[in-house]
Amino acid sequence: MKAAAVFALRVLVLILVLIIVFMIASKVAGIAQAPLASAQAASTPAAQAQQAASLLIPLLAYTSLVSLVTAWIIQSSSWRGLKLIAALVFTFYGLMTFISQIESIAYLRAKIPPGLIKSLFVMGAVVVVLFVPLAVLIMGKIRSPEQPHAERVLTLHSQAARFGILAIVYVVLYYLFGYYVAWQNPELRQYYSGTTELRSFYQMMRSTATGTPWMLAFQFGRGLLWALFAYPVVRMLNNRRIETAGIVAALFGVWSFVLFMPNPLMPPSVAHSHFWETLWSDLLLGAIVGWVLAADARPTARSQTQSMSAGSS
């Protein structure tokens, strides 16, 4: 009971820290000035209050979920100190910023205001560089000794095979959820293609394969990146395989909630369709990635004893 209360208190502190870090990062990246036009449109106090609420509520939800997942990972990690910080900076920047913004460059280049993508890359870097060390400190993993556990030793062949399989799985999930979830929204089809016509899944895939085959290779590459960014987290965990799969699923899915934040690049209807698309596909992908990469995971006797003790307390 006491451990749960301490964990909850630490999560609350992380939420506050993350909100402050986002404010700092947005100013450093120059994004704080972006909403000025919409702010000027809200001329009445009631409209301004409504506009503030439309930003505050999604921000609280997003930072709360990210903080909870971050705390869960750090609490479960057998790594400590700089090793843990470096791994989480790599993973968080990759999943929160890099993997999404390279897709924005590929598909939304004509719709992106000049300089915005660069600012988003900078903002993401500032967030992880400030937040991750503070999160490790708050969770009490900055100096405590590293727990001994069996490291996964994989051959180059097995690593390449697993990463390749996971990249193919990602491409399949990407197009299935993209079509059967997001593409069913006529506003989204109008936004991307200029028409509300709904062609069959087969017709869409044939058009992609013949007209823009680079998209398949691009998404395969993004699939490799998803697995690469998850790999340090899988390595640091000393849990049962099913628990690792759950943690990676949460790690992948949590970033989808940023789509509830005010988005200058797309209408709310389009963003919400992408939310449901990416939430379910990323949760499923994360579970698969965690399960596959943790195939050789075996919790040590010490971690098993700790888990049994925690369960009996």
PDB file of N, CA and C in Angstrom, residues 203-293:
ATOM      1  N   GLN A 203      -7.819  -1.942 -54.338  1.00  0.00           N
ATOM      2  CA  GLN A 203      -7.524  -0.877 -55.293  1.00  0.00           C
ATOM      3  C   GLN A 203      -6.512   0.119 -54.709  1.00  0.00           C
ATOM      4  N   MET A 204      -6.665   0.437 -53.427  1.00  0.00           N
ATOM      5  CA  MET A 204      -5.745   1.373 -52.772  1.00  0.00           C
ATOM      6  C   MET A 204      -4.322   0.804 -52.733  1.00  0.00           C
ATOM      7  N   MET A 205      -4.201  -0.453 -52.359  1.00  0.00           N
ATOM      8  CA  MET A 205      -2.874  -1.058 -52.263  1.00  0.00           C
ATOM      9  C   MET A 205      -2.238  -1.227 -53.641  1.00  0.00           C
ATOM     10  N   ARG A 206      -3.038  -1.575 -54.644  1.00  0.00           N
ATOM     11  CA  ARG A 206      -2.497  -1.692 -55.995  1.00  0.00           C
ATOM     12  C   ARG A 206      -2.017  -0.344 -56.497  1.00  0.00           C
ATOM     13  N   SER A 207      -2.784   0.706 -56.200  1.00  0.00           N
ATOM     14  CA  SER A 207      -2.383   2.050 -56.600  1.00  0.00           C
ATOM     15  C   SER A 207      -1.086   2.470 -55.920  1.00  0.00           C
ATOM     16  N   THR A 208      -0.957   2.122 -54.644  1.00  0.00           N
ATOM     17  CA  THR A 208       0.263   2.454 -53.908  1.00  0.00           C
ATOM     18  C   THR A 208       1.458   1.694 -54.465  1.00  0.00           C
ATOM     19  N   ALA A 209       1.281   0.395 -54.717  1.00  0.00           N
ATOM     20  CA  ALA A 209       2.378  -0.441 -55.185  1.00  0.00           C
ATOM     21  C   ALA A 209       2.855  -0.045 -56.580  1.00  0.00           C
ATOM     22  N   THR A 210       1.936   0.419 -57.425  1.00  0.00           N
ATOM     23  CA  THR A 210       2.305   0.762 -58.806  1.00  0.00           C
ATOM     24  C   THR A 210       2.635   2.243 -58.978  1.00  0.00           C
ATOM     25  N   GLY A 211       1.934   3.104 -58.239  1.00  0.00           N
ATOM     26  CA  GLY A 211       2.121   4.545 -58.415  1.00  0.00           C
ATOM     27  C   GLY A 211       3.151   5.164 -57.507  1.00  0.00           C
ATOM     28  N   THR A 212       3.191   4.729 -56.249  1.00  0.00           N
ATOM     29  CA  THR A 212       4.136   5.285 -55.264  1.00  0.00           C
ATOM     30  C   THR A 212       4.772   4.149 -54.473  1.00  0.00           C
ATOM     31  N   PRO A 213       5.540   3.294 -55.123  1.00  0.00           N
ATOM     32  CA  PRO A 213       6.129   2.147 -54.414  1.00  0.00           C
ATOM     33  C   PRO A 213       7.091   2.547 -53.303  1.00  0.00           C
ATOM     34  N   TRP A 214       7.614   3.771 -53.366  1.00  0.00           N
ATOM     35  CA  TRP A 214       8.525   4.223 -52.321  1.00  0.00           C
ATOM     36  C   TRP A 214       7.846   4.248 -50.955  1.00  0.00           C
ATOM     37  N   MET A 215       6.507   4.391 -50.947  1.00  0.00           N
ATOM     38  CA  MET A 215       5.797   4.417 -49.672  1.00  0.00           C
ATOM     39  C   MET A 215       5.934   3.100 -48.915  1.00  0.00           C
ATOM     40  N   LEU A 216       5.908   1.986 -49.633  1.00  0.00           N
ATOM     41  CA  LEU A 216       6.053   0.683 -48.988  1.00  0.00           C
ATOM     42  C   LEU A 216       7.439   0.543 -48.372  1.00  0.00           C
ATOM     43  N   ALA A 217       8.465   0.962 -49.120  1.00  0.00           N
ATOM     44  CA  ALA A 217       9.824   0.909 -48.585  1.00  0.00           C
ATOM     45  C   ALA A 217       9.983   1.865 -47.410  1.00  0.00           C
ATOM     46  N   PHE A 218       9.369   3.040 -47.520  1.00  0.00           N
ATOM     47  CA  PHE A 218       9.441   4.034 -46.446  1.00  0.00           C
ATOM     48  C   PHE A 218       8.800   3.486 -45.172  1.00  0.00           C
ATOM     49  N   GLN A 219       7.626   2.882 -45.280  1.00  0.00           N
ATOM     50  CA  GLN A 219       6.954   2.341 -44.101  1.00  0.00           C
ATOM     51  C   GLN A 219       7.680   1.123 -43.543  1.00  0.00           C
ATOM     52  N   PHE A 220       8.314   0.344 -44.409  1.00  0.00           N
ATOM     53  CA  PHE A 220       9.149  -0.758 -43.925  1.00  0.00           C
ATOM     54  C   PHE A 220      10.298  -0.204 -43.080  1.00  0.00           C
ATOM     55  N   GLY A 221      10.905   0.881 -43.545  1.00  0.00           N
ATOM     56  CA  GLY A 221      11.964   1.521 -42.772  1.00  0.00           C
ATOM     57  C   GLY A 221      11.468   2.043 -41.438  1.00  0.00           C
ATOM     58  N   ARG A 222      10.262   2.622 -41.436  1.00  0.00           N
ATOM     59  CA  ARG A 222       9.689   3.081 -40.167  1.00  0.00           C
ATOM     60  C   ARG A 222       9.406   1.899 -39.235  1.00  0.00           C
ATOM     61  N   GLY A 223       9.036   0.771 -39.809  1.00  0.00           N
ATOM     62  CA  GLY A 223       8.836  -0.414 -38.986  1.00  0.00           C
ATOM     63  C   GLY A 223      10.121  -0.864 -38.304  1.00  0.00           C
ATOM     64  N   LEU A 224      11.224  -0.790 -39.031  1.00  0.00           N
ATOM     65  CA  LEU A 224      12.524  -1.100 -38.431  1.00  0.00           C
ATOM     66  C   LEU A 224      12.828  -0.136 -37.289  1.00  0.00           C
ATOM     67  N   LEU A 225      12.481   1.149 -37.483  1.00  0.00           N
ATOM     68  CA  LEU A 225      12.749   2.145 -36.444  1.00  0.00           C
ATOM     69  C   LEU A 225      11.912   1.896 -35.192  1.00  0.00           C
ATOM     70  N   TRP A 226      10.643   1.507 -35.364  1.00  0.00           N
ATOM     71  CA  TRP A 226       9.810   1.186 -34.197  1.00  0.00           C
ATOM     72  C   TRP A 226      10.494   0.110 -33.350  1.00  0.00           C
ATOM     73  N   ALA A 227      10.963  -0.944 -34.003  1.00  0.00           N
ATOM     74  CA  ALA A 227      11.620  -2.029 -33.274  1.00  0.00           C
ATOM     75  C   ALA A 227      12.935  -1.571 -32.657  1.00  0.00           C
ATOM     76  N   LEU A 228      13.690  -0.759 -33.402  1.00  0.00           N
ATOM     77  CA  LEU A 228      14.980  -0.274 -32.905  1.00  0.00           C
ATOM     78  C   LEU A 228      14.794   0.589 -31.665  1.00  0.00           C
ATOM     79  N   PHE A 229      13.819   1.497 -31.690  1.00  0.00           N
ATOM     80  CA  PHE A 229      13.609   2.380 -30.549  1.00  0.00           C
ATOM     81  C   PHE A 229      13.062   1.624 -29.329  1.00  0.00           C
ATOM     82  N   ALA A 230      12.379   0.518 -29.559  1.00  0.00           N
ATOM     83  CA  ALA A 230      11.853  -0.272 -28.445  1.00  0.00           C
ATOM     84  C   ALA A 230      12.914  -1.169 -27.831  1.00  0.00           C
ATOM     85  N   TYR A 231      13.943  -1.497 -28.586  1.00  0.00           N
ATOM     86  CA  TYR A 231      14.903  -2.507 -28.152  1.00  0.00           C
ATOM     87  C   TYR A 231      15.581  -2.178 -26.819  1.00  0.00           C
ATOM     88  N   PRO A 232      16.040  -0.922 -26.576  1.00  0.00           N
ATOM     89  CA  PRO A 232      16.656  -0.645 -25.268  1.00  0.00           C
ATOM     90  C   PRO A 232      15.704  -0.889 -24.101  1.00  0.00           C
ATOM     91  N   VAL A 233      14.422  -0.583 -24.281  1.00  0.00           N
ATOM     92  CA  VAL A 233      13.460  -0.802 -23.198  1.00  0.00           C
ATOM     93  C   VAL A 233      13.302  -2.291 -22.919  1.00  0.00           C
ATOM     94  N   VAL A 234      13.223  -3.080 -23.973  1.00  0.00           N
ATOM     95  CA  VAL A 234      13.130  -4.531 -23.783  1.00  0.00           C
ATOM     96  C   VAL A 234      14.368  -5.052 -23.069  1.00  0.00           C
ATOM     97  N   ARG A 235      15.535  -4.522 -23.419  1.00  0.00           N
ATOM     98  CA  ARG A 235      16.781  -4.962 -22.791  1.00  0.00           C
ATOM     99  C   ARG A 235      16.841  -4.612 -21.311  1.00  0.00           C
ATOM    100  N   MET A 236      16.294  -3.455 -20.933  1.00  0.00           N
ATOM    101  CA  MET A 236      16.417  -3.014 -19.546  1.00  0.00           C
ATOM    102  C   MET A 236      15.411  -3.681 -18.612  1.00  0.00           C
ATOM    103  N   LEU A 237      14.340  -4.222 -19.156  1.00  0.00           N
ATOM    104  CA  LEU A 237      13.302  -4.817 -18.325  1.00  0.00           C
ATOM    105  C   LEU A 237      13.713  -6.212 -17.872  1.00  0.00           C
ATOM    106  N   ASN A 238      13.263  -6.560 -16.689  1.00  0.00           N
ATOM    107  CA  ASN A 238      13.572  -7.874 -16.141  1.00  0.00           C
ATOM    108  C   ASN A 238      12.272  -8.544 -15.704  1.00  0.00           C
ATOM    109  N   ASN A 239      11.248  -8.406 -16.549  1.00  0.00           N
ATOM    110  CA  ASN A 239       9.928  -8.918 -16.232  1.00  0.00           C
ATOM    111  C   ASN A 239       9.642 -10.189 -17.012  1.00  0.00           C
ATOM    112  N   ARG A 240       8.481 -10.752 -16.731  1.00  0.00           N
ATOM    113  CA  ARG A 240       8.011 -11.846 -17.565  1.00  0.00           C
ATOM    114  C   ARG A 240       7.729 -11.328 -18.971  1.00  0.00           C
ATOM    115  N   ARG A 241       7.727 -12.227 -19.919  1.00  0.00           N
ATOM    116  CA  ARG A 241       7.563 -11.835 -21.317  1.00  0.00           C
ATOM    117  C   ARG A 241       6.248 -11.094 -21.545  1.00  0.00           C
ATOM    118  N   ILE A 242       5.180 -11.551 -20.942  1.00  0.00           N
ATOM    119  CA  ILE A 242       3.873 -10.918 -21.125  1.00  0.00           C
ATOM    120  C   ILE A 242       3.864  -9.510 -20.544  1.00  0.00           C
ATOM    121  N   GLU A 243       4.589  -9.296 -19.450  1.00  0.00           N
ATOM    122  CA  GLU A 243       4.669  -7.958 -18.856  1.00  0.00           C
ATOM    123  C   GLU A 243       5.463  -7.013 -19.752  1.00  0.00           C
ATOM    124  N   THR A 244       6.544  -7.524 -20.332  1.00  0.00           N
ATOM    125  CA  THR A 244       7.328  -6.710 -21.262  1.00  0.00           C
ATOM    126  C   THR A 244       6.486  -6.300 -22.463  1.00  0.00           C
ATOM    127  N   ALA A 245       5.700  -7.235 -22.985  1.00  0.00           N
ATOM    128  CA  ALA A 245       4.820  -6.920 -24.114  1.00  0.00           C
ATOM    129  C   ALA A 245       3.822  -5.836 -23.730  1.00  0.00           C
ATOM    130  N   GLY A 246       3.285  -5.890 -22.518  1.00  0.00           N
ATOM    131  CA  GLY A 246       2.340  -4.871 -22.062  1.00  0.00           C
ATOM    132  C   GLY A 246       2.980  -3.506 -21.921  1.00  0.00           C
ATOM    133  N   ILE A 247       4.199  -3.466 -21.400  1.00  0.00           N
ATOM    134  CA  ILE A 247       4.900  -2.192 -21.235  1.00  0.00           C
ATOM    135  C   ILE A 247       5.214  -1.567 -22.591  1.00  0.00           C
ATOM    136  N   VAL A 248       5.697  -2.358 -23.530  1.00  0.00           N
ATOM    137  CA  VAL A 248       6.020  -1.820 -24.856  1.00  0.00           C
ATOM    138  C   VAL A 248       4.746  -1.384 -25.582  1.00  0.00           C
ATOM    139  N   ALA A 249       3.649  -2.115 -25.392  1.00  0.00           N
ATOM    140  CA  ALA A 249       2.374  -1.699 -25.982  1.00  0.00           C
ATOM    141  C   ALA A 249       1.959  -0.329 -25.451  1.00  0.00           C
ATOM    142  N   ALA A 250       2.071  -0.131 -24.149  1.00  0.00           N
ATOM    143  CA  ALA A 250       1.738   1.171 -23.559  1.00  0.00           C
ATOM    144  C   ALA A 250       2.684   2.255 -24.064  1.00  0.00           C
ATOM    145  N   LEU A 251       3.967   1.919 -24.182  1.00  0.00           N
ATOM    146  CA  LEU A 251       4.966   2.872 -24.676  1.00  0.00           C
ATOM    147  C   LEU A 251       4.660   3.310 -26.097  1.00  0.00           C
ATOM    148  N   PHE A 252       4.223   2.400 -26.943  1.00  0.00           N
ATOM    149  CA  PHE A 252       3.893   2.743 -28.327  1.00  0.00           C
ATOM    150  C   PHE A 252       2.580   3.520 -28.403  1.00  0.00           C
ATOM    151  N   GLY A 253       1.575   3.090 -27.656  1.00  0.00           N
ATOM    152  CA  GLY A 253       0.248   3.679 -27.783  1.00  0.00           C
ATOM    153  C   GLY A 253       0.089   5.046 -27.174  1.00  0.00           C
ATOM    154  N   VAL A 254       0.893   5.374 -26.173  1.00  0.00           N
ATOM    155  CA  VAL A 254       0.665   6.616 -25.429  1.00  0.00           C
ATOM    156  C   VAL A 254       0.869   7.858 -26.281  1.00  0.00           C
ATOM    157  N   TRP A 255       1.746   7.784 -27.289  1.00  0.00           N
ATOM    158  CA  TRP A 255       2.038   8.977 -28.090  1.00  0.00           C
ATOM    159  C   TRP A 255       0.863   9.366 -28.980  1.00  0.00           C
ATOM    160  N   SER A 256      -0.080   8.452 -29.202  1.00  0.00           N
ATOM    161  CA  SER A 256      -1.243   8.768 -30.029  1.00  0.00           C
ATOM    162  C   SER A 256      -2.104   9.870 -29.408  1.00  0.00           C
ATOM    163  N   PHE A 257      -2.050  10.004 -28.093  1.00  0.00           N
ATOM    164  CA  PHE A 257      -2.915  10.965 -27.419  1.00  0.00           C
ATOM    165  C   PHE A 257      -2.532  12.413 -27.711  1.00  0.00           C
ATOM    166  N   VAL A 258      -1.369  12.623 -28.317  1.00  0.00           N
ATOM    167  CA  VAL A 258      -1.008  13.979 -28.712  1.00  0.00           C
ATOM    168  C   VAL A 258      -1.949  14.499 -29.791  1.00  0.00           C
ATOM    169  N   LEU A 259      -2.642  13.588 -30.494  1.00  0.00           N
ATOM    170  CA  LEU A 259      -3.563  13.998 -31.554  1.00  0.00           C
ATOM    171  C   LEU A 259      -4.812  14.674 -31.015  1.00  0.00           C
ATOM    172  N   PHE A 260      -5.032  14.627 -29.710  1.00  0.00           N
ATOM    173  CA  PHE A 260      -6.133  15.378 -29.116  1.00  0.00           C
ATOM    174  C   PHE A 260      -5.734  16.819 -28.805  1.00  0.00           C
ATOM    175  N   MET A 261      -4.444  17.112 -28.915  1.00  0.00           N
ATOM    176  CA  MET A 261      -3.984  18.486 -28.720  1.00  0.00           C
ATOM    177  C   MET A 261      -4.349  19.311 -29.946  1.00  0.00           C
ATOM    178  N   PRO A 262      -4.563  20.625 -29.773  1.00  0.00           N
ATOM    179  CA  PRO A 262      -4.821  21.485 -30.940  1.00  0.00           C
ATOM    180  C   PRO A 262      -3.727  21.311 -31.982  1.00  0.00           C
ATOM    181  N   ASN A 263      -4.142  21.058 -33.224  1.00  0.00           N
ATOM    182  CA  ASN A 263      -3.207  20.696 -34.288  1.00  0.00           C
ATOM    183  C   ASN A 263      -3.354  21.651 -35.462  1.00  0.00           C
ATOM    184  N   PRO A 264      -2.305  22.450 -35.744  1.00  0.00           N
ATOM    185  CA  PRO A 264      -2.408  23.401 -36.851  1.00  0.00           C
ATOM    186  C   PRO A 264      -2.315  22.751 -38.223  1.00  0.00           C
ATOM    187  N   LEU A 265      -1.959  21.462 -38.285  1.00  0.00           N
ATOM    188  CA  LEU A 265      -1.740  20.811 -39.571  1.00  0.00           C
ATOM    189  C   LEU A 265      -2.973  20.133 -40.141  1.00  0.00           C
ATOM    190  N   MET A 266      -3.952  19.811 -39.294  1.00  0.00           N
ATOM    191  CA  MET A 266      -5.105  19.058 -39.792  1.00  0.00           C
ATOM    192  C   MET A 266      -6.358  19.390 -39.000  1.00  0.00           C
ATOM    193  N   PRO A 267      -7.543  19.277 -39.612  1.00  0.00           N
ATOM    194  CA  PRO A 267      -8.800  19.529 -38.914  1.00  0.00           C
ATOM    195  C   PRO A 267      -9.010  18.526 -37.778  1.00  0.00           C
ATOM    196  N   PRO A 268      -9.798  18.887 -36.760  1.00  0.00           N
ATOM    197  CA  PRO A 268     -10.033  17.977 -35.624  1.00  0.00           C
ATOM    198  C   PRO A 268     -10.555  16.609 -36.049  1.00  0.00           C
ATOM    199  N   SER A 269     -11.465  16.581 -37.024  1.00  0.00           N
ATOM    200  CA  SER A 269     -12.017  15.300 -37.465  1.00  0.00           C
ATOM    201  C   SER A 269     -10.934  14.385 -38.018  1.00  0.00           C
ATOM    202  N   VAL A 270     -10.008  14.939 -38.760  1.00  0.00           N
ATOM    203  CA  VAL A 270      -8.914  14.157 -39.332  1.00  0.00           C
ATOM    204  C   VAL A 270      -7.978  13.672 -38.221  1.00  0.00           C
ATOM    205  N   ALA A 271      -7.667  14.568 -37.294  1.00  0.00           N
ATOM    206  CA  ALA A 271      -6.786  14.199 -36.182  1.00  0.00           C
ATOM    207  C   ALA A 271      -7.406  13.100 -35.326  1.00  0.00           C
ATOM    208  N   HIS A 272      -8.706  13.185 -35.068  1.00  0.00           N
ATOM    209  CA  HIS A 272      -9.368  12.171 -34.243  1.00  0.00           C
ATOM    210  C   HIS A 272      -9.422  10.824 -34.944  1.00  0.00           C
ATOM    211  N   SER A 273      -9.604  10.815 -36.258  1.00  0.00           N
ATOM    212  CA  SER A 273      -9.557   9.549 -36.994  1.00  0.00           C
ATOM    213  C   SER A 273      -8.170   8.929 -36.910  1.00  0.00           C
ATOM    214  N   HIS A 274      -7.142   9.765 -37.033  1.00  0.00           N
ATOM    215  CA  HIS A 274      -5.780   9.263 -36.893  1.00  0.00           C
ATOM    216  C   HIS A 274      -5.510   8.766 -35.475  1.00  0.00           C
ATOM    217  N   PHE A 275      -6.158   9.402 -34.488  1.00  0.00           N
ATOM    218  CA  PHE A 275      -5.974   8.941 -33.108  1.00  0.00           C
ATOM    219  C   PHE A 275      -6.414   7.487 -32.952  1.00  0.00           C
ATOM    220  N   TRP A 276      -7.654   7.194 -33.379  1.00  0.00           N
ATOM    221  CA  TRP A 276      -8.147   5.829 -33.223  1.00  0.00           C
ATOM    222  C   TRP A 276      -7.352   4.847 -34.072  1.00  0.00           C
ATOM    223  N   GLU A 277      -6.936   5.293 -35.248  1.00  0.00           N
ATOM    224  CA  GLU A 277      -6.117   4.445 -36.116  1.00  0.00           C
ATOM    225  C   GLU A 277      -4.798   4.089 -35.440  1.00  0.00           C
ATOM    226  N   THR A 278      -4.074   5.122 -34.982  1.00  0.00           N
ATOM    227  CA  THR A 278      -2.742   4.885 -34.426  1.00  0.00           C
ATOM    228  C   THR A 278      -2.804   4.267 -33.038  1.00  0.00           C
ATOM    229  N   LEU A 279      -3.821   4.602 -32.248  1.00  0.00           N
ATOM    230  CA  LEU A 279      -3.903   4.029 -30.906  1.00  0.00           C
ATOM    231  C   LEU A 279      -3.982   2.508 -30.971  1.00  0.00           C
ATOM    232  N   TRP A 280      -4.937   1.979 -31.731  1.00  0.00           N
ATOM    233  CA  TRP A 280      -5.132   0.532 -31.763  1.00  0.00           C
ATOM    234  C   TRP A 280      -3.998  -0.174 -32.501  1.00  0.00           C
ATOM    235  N   SER A 281      -3.537   0.417 -33.601  1.00  0.00           N
ATOM    236  CA  SER A 281      -2.451  -0.235 -34.338  1.00  0.00           C
ATOM    237  C   SER A 281      -1.147  -0.203 -33.545  1.00  0.00           C
ATOM    238  N   ASP A 282      -0.870   0.912 -32.844  1.00  0.00           N
ATOM    239  CA  ASP A 282       0.376   1.010 -32.088  1.00  0.00           C
ATOM    240  C   ASP A 282       0.350   0.146 -30.834  1.00  0.00           C
ATOM    241  N   LEU A 283      -0.810   0.042 -30.184  1.00  0.00           N
ATOM    242  CA  LEU A 283      -0.920  -0.867 -29.034  1.00  0.00           C
ATOM    243  C   LEU A 283      -0.647  -2.309 -29.467  1.00  0.00           C
ATOM    244  N   LEU A 284      -1.254  -2.700 -30.579  1.00  0.00           N
ATOM    245  CA  LEU A 284      -1.056  -4.059 -31.076  1.00  0.00           C
ATOM    246  C   LEU A 284       0.385  -4.272 -31.517  1.00  0.00           C
ATOM    247  N   LEU A 285       0.932  -3.291 -32.241  1.00  0.00           N
ATOM    248  CA  LEU A 285       2.324  -3.392 -32.680  1.00  0.00           C
ATOM    249  C   LEU A 285       3.260  -3.494 -31.475  1.00  0.00           C
ATOM    250  N   GLY A 286       3.020  -2.651 -30.466  1.00  0.00           N
ATOM    251  CA  GLY A 286       3.879  -2.670 -29.286  1.00  0.00           C
ATOM    252  C   GLY A 286       3.856  -4.011 -28.581  1.00  0.00           C
ATOM    253  N   ALA A 287       2.668  -4.594 -28.460  1.00  0.00           N
ATOM    254  CA  ALA A 287       2.566  -5.907 -27.819  1.00  0.00           C
ATOM    255  C   ALA A 287       3.346  -6.954 -28.606  1.00  0.00           C
ATOM    256  N   ILE A 288       3.245  -6.893 -29.931  1.00  0.00           N
ATOM    257  CA  ILE A 288       3.961  -7.857 -30.774  1.00  0.00           C
ATOM    258  C   ILE A 288       5.468  -7.630 -30.685  1.00  0.00           C
ATOM    259  N   VAL A 289       5.890  -6.364 -30.768  1.00  0.00           N
ATOM    260  CA  VAL A 289       7.318  -6.049 -30.692  1.00  0.00           C
ATOM    261  C   VAL A 289       7.889  -6.488 -29.344  1.00  0.00           C
ATOM    262  N   GLY A 290       7.198  -6.149 -28.262  1.00  0.00           N
ATOM    263  CA  GLY A 290       7.679  -6.540 -26.942  1.00  0.00           C
ATOM    264  C   GLY A 290       7.767  -8.047 -26.783  1.00  0.00           C
ATOM    265  N   TRP A 291       6.765  -8.754 -27.295  1.00  0.00           N
ATOM    266  CA  TRP A 291       6.745 -10.213 -27.190  1.00  0.00           C
ATOM    267  C   TRP A 291       7.862 -10.847 -28.003  1.00  0.00           C
ATOM    268  N   VAL A 292       8.074 -10.354 -29.221  1.00  0.00           N
ATOM    269  CA  VAL A 292       9.086 -10.942 -30.099  1.00  0.00           C
ATOM    270  C   VAL A 292      10.500 -10.636 -29.600  1.00  0.00           C
ATOM    271  N   LEU A 293      10.758  -9.375 -29.235  1.00  0.00           N
ATOM    272  CA  LEU A 293      12.110  -9.009 -28.810  1.00  0.00           C
ATOM    273  C   LEU A 293      12.456  -9.570 -27.440  1.00  0.00           C
TER     274      LEU A 293
END
